[in-house]
mmCIF file of N, CA and C in Angstrom:
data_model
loop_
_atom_site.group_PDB
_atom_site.id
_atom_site.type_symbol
_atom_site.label_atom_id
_atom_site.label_comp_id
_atom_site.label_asym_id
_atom_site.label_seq_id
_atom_site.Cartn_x
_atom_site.Cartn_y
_atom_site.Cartn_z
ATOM 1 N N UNK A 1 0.831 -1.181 0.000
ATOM 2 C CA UNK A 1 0.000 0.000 0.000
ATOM 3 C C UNK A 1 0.872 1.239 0.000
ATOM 4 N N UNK A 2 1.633 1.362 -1.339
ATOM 5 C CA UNK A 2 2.628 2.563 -1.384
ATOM 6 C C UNK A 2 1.733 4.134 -1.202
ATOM 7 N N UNK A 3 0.854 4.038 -1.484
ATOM 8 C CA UNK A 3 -0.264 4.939 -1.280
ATOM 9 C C UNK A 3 -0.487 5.318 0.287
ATOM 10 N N UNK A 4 -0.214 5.022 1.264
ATOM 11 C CA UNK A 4 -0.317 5.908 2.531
ATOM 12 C C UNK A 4 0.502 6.750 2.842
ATOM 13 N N UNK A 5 0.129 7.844 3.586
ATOM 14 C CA UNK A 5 0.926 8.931 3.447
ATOM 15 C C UNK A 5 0.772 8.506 5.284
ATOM 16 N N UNK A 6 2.362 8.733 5.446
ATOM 17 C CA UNK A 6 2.900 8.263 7.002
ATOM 18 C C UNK A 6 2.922 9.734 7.340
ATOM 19 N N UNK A 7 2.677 10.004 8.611
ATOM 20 C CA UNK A 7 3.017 11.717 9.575
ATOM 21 C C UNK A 7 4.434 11.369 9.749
ATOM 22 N N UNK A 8 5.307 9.943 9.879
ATOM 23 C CA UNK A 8 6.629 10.090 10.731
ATOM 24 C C UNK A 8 6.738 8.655 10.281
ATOM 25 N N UNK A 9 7.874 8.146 9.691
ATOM 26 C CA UNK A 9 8.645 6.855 9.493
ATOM 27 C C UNK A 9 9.958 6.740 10.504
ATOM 28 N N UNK A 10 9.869 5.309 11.252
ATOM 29 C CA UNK A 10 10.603 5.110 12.128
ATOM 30 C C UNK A 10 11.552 3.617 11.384
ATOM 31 N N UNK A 11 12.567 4.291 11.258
ATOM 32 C CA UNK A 11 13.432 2.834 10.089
ATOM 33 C C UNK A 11 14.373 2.041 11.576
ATOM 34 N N UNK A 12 14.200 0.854 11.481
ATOM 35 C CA UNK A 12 14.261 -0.187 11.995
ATOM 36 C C UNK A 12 15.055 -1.261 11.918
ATOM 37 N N UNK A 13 15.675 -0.828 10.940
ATOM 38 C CA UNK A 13 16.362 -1.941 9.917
ATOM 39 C C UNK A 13 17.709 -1.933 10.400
ATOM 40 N N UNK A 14 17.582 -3.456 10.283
ATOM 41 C CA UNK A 14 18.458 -4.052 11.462
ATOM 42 C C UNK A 14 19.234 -3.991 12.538
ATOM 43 N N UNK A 15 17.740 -3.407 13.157
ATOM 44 C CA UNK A 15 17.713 -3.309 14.766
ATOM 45 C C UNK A 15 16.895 -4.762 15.583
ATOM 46 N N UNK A 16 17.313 -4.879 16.590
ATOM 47 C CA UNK A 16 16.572 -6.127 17.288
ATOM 48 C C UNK A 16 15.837 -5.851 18.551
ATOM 49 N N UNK A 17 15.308 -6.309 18.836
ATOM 50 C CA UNK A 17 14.365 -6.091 20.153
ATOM 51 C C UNK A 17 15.087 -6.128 21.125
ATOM 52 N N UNK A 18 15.211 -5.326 22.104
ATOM 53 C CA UNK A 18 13.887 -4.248 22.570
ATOM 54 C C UNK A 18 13.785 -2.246 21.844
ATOM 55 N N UNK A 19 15.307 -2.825 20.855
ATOM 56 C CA UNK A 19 15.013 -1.445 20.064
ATOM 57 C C UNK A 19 14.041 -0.924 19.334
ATOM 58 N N UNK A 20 14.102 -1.897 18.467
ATOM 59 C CA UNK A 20 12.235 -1.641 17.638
ATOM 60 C C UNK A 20 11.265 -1.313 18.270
ATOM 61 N N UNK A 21 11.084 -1.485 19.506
ATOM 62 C CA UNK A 21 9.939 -1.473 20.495
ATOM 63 C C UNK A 21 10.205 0.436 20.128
ATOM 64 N N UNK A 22 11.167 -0.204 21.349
ATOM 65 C CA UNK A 22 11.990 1.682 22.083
ATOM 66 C C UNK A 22 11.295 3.076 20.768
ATOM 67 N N UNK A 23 12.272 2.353 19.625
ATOM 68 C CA UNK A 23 12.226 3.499 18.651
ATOM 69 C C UNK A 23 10.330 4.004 18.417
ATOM 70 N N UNK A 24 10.133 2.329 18.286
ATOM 71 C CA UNK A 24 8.521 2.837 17.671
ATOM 72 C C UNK A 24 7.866 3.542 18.813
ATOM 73 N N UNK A 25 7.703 3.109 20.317
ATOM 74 C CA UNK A 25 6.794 3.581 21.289
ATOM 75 C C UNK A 25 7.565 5.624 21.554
ATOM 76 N N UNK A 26 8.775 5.422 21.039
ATOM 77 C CA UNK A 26 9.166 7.214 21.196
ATOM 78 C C UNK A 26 8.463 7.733 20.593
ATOM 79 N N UNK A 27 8.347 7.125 18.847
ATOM 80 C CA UNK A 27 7.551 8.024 17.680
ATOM 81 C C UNK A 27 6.044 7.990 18.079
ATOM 82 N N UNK A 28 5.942 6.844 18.465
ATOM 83 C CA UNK A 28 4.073 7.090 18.626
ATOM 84 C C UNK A 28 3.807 8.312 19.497
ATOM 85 N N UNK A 29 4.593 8.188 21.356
ATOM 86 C CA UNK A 29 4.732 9.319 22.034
ATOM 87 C C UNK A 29 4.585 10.534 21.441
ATOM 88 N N UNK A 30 5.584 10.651 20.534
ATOM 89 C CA UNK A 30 5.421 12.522 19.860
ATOM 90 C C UNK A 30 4.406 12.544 19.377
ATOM 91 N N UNK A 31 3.275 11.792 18.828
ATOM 92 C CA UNK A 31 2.614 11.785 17.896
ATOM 93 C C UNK A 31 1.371 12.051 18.434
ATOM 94 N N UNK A 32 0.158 12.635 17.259
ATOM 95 C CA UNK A 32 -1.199 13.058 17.722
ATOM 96 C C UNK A 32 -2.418 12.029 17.035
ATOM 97 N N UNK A 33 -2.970 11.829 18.199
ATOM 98 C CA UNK A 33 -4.388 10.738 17.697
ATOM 99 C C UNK A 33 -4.714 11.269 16.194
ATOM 100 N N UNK A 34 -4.891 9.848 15.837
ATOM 101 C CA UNK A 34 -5.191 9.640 14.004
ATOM 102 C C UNK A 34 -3.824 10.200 13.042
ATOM 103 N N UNK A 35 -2.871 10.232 14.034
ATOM 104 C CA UNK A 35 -1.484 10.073 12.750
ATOM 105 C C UNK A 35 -1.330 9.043 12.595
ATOM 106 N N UNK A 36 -0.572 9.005 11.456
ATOM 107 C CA UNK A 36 -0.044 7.601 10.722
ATOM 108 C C UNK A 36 1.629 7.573 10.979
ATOM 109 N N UNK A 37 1.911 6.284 11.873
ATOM 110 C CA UNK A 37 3.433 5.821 11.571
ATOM 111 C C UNK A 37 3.813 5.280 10.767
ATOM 112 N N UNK A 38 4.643 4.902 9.982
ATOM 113 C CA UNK A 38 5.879 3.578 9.096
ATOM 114 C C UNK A 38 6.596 3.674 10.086
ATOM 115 N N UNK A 39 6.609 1.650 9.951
ATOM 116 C CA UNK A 39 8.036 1.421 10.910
ATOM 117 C C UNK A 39 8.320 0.433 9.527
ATOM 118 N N UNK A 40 9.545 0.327 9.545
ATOM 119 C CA UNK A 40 10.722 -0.237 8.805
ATOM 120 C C UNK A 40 11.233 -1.212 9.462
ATOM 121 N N UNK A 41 10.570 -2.366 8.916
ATOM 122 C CA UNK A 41 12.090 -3.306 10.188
ATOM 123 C C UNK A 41 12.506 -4.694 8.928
ATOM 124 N N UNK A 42 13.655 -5.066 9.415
ATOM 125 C CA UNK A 42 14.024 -6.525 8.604
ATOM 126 C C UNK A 42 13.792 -8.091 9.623
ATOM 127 N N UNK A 43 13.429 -7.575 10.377
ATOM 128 C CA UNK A 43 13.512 -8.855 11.888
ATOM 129 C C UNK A 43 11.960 -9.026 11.912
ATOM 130 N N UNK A 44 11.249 -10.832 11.397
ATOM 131 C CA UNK A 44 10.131 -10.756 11.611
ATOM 132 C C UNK A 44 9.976 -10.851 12.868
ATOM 133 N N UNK A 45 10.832 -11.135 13.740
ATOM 134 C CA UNK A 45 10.322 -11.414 15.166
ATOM 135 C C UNK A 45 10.151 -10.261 15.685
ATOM 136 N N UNK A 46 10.645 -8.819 15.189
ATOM 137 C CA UNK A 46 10.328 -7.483 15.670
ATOM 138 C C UNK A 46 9.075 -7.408 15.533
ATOM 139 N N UNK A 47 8.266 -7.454 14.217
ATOM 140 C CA UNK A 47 7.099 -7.575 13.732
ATOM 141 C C UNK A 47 6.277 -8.223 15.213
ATOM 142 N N UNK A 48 6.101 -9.302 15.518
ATOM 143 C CA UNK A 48 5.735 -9.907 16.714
ATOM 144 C C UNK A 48 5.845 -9.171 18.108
ATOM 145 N N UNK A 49 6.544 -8.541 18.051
ATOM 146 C CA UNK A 49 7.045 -7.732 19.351
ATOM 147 C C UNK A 49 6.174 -6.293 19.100
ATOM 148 N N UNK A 50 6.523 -6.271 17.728
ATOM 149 C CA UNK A 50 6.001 -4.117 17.792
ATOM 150 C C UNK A 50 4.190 -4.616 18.035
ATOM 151 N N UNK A 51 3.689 -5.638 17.181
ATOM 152 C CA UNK A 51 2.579 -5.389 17.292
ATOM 153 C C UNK A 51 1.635 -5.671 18.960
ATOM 154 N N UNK A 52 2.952 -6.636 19.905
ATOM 155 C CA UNK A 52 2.555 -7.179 21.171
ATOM 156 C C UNK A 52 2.196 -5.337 22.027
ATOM 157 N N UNK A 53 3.369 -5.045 21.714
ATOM 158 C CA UNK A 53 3.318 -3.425 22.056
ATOM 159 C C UNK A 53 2.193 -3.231 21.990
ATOM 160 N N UNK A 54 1.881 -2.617 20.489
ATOM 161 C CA UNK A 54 0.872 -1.935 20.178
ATOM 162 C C UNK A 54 -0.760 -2.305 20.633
ATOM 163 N N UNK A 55 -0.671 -3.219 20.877
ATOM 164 C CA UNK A 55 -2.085 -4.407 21.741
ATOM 165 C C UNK A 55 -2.175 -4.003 22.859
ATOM 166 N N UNK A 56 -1.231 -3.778 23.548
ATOM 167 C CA UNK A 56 -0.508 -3.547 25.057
ATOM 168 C C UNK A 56 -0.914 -2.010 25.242
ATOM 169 N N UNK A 57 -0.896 -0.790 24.012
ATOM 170 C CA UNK A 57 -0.989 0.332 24.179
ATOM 171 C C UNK A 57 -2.275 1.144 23.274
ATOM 172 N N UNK A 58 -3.237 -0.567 23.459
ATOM 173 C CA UNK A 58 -4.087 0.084 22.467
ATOM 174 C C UNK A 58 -4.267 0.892 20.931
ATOM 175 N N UNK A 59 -2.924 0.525 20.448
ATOM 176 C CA UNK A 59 -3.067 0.555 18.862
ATOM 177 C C UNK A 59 -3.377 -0.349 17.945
ATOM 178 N N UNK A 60 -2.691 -0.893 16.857
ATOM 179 C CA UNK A 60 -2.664 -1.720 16.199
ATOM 180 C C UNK A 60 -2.138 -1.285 14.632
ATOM 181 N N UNK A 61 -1.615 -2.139 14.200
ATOM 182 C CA UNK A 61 -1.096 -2.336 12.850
ATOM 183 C C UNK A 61 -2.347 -2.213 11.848
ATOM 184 N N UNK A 62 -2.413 -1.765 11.200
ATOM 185 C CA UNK A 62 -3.991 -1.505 10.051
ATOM 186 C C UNK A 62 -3.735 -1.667 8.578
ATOM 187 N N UNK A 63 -2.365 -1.668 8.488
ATOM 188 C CA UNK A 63 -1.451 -2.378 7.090
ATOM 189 C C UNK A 63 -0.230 -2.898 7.066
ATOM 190 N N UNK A 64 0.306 -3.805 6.399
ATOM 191 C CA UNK A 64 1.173 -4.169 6.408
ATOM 192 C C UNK A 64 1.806 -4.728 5.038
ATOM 193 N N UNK A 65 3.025 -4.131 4.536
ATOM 194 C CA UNK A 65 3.526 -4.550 2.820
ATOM 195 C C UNK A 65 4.846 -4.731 3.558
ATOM 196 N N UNK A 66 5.219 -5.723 2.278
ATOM 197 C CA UNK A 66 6.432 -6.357 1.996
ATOM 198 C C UNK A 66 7.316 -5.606 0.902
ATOM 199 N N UNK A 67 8.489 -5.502 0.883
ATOM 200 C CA UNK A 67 9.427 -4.919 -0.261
ATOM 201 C C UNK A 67 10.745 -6.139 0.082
ATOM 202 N N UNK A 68 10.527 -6.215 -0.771
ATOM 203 C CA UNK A 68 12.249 -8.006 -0.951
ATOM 204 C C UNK A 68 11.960 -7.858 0.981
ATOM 205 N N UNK A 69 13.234 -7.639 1.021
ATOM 206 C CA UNK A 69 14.017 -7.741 3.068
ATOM 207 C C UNK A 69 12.920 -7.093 3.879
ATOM 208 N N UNK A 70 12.485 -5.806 3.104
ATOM 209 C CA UNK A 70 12.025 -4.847 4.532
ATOM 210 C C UNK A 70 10.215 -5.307 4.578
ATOM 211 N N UNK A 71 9.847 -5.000 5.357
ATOM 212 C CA UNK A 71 8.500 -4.936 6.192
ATOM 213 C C UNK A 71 7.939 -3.742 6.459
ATOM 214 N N UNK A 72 6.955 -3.120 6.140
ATOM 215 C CA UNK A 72 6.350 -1.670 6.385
ATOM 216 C C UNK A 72 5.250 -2.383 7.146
ATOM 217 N N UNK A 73 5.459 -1.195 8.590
ATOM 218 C CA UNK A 73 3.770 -1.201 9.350
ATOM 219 C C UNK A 73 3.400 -0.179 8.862
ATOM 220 N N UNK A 74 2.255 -0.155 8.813
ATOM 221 C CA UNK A 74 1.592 1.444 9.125
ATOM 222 C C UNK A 74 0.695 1.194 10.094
ATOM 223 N N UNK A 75 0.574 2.262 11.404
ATOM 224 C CA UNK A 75 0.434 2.545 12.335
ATOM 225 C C UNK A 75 -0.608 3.426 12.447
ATOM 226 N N UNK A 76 -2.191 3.720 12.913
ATOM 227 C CA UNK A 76 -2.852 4.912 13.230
ATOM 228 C C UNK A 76 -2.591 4.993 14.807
ATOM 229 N N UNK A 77 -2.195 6.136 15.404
ATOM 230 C CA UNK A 77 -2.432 6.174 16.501
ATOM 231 C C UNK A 77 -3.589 6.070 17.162
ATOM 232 N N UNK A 78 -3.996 5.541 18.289
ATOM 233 C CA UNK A 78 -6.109 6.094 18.767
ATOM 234 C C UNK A 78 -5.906 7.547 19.355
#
């Protein structure tokens, strides 16, 4: 879904947990209900982790594309 327009992309790439967390829960922090994040990561097990987060903080993942290595979330804040 090259078509979403992100407020803030948080690149990820090849970082491992508990960074991915860290980076994504800072960007959401700055951020205002109904923005859109990209997170960038190459680690599916980050994937597993950002979205445990996001469950945990009442968000959720609402898209998700593949490019070869990388992984795009996109993120609405509530």
């Amino acid at each position: 879904m090259a078509d979403i327009k992100a407020d803030a992309v948080v690149d990820a790439r090849g970082l491992v947990c508990p960074l991915t967390v860290l980076k994504t829960k800072k960007a959401m922090d700055a951020m205002e209900p109904g923005q859109v994040l990209e997170v960038l990561i190459n680690d599916l097990r980050a994937k597993a982790d950002i979205v445990g987060y996001l469950r945990r903080a009442g968000n959720r993942v609402f898209s998700s594309t593949e490019e070869g290595q990388t992984v795009h979330l996109y993120i609405r804040k509530k």
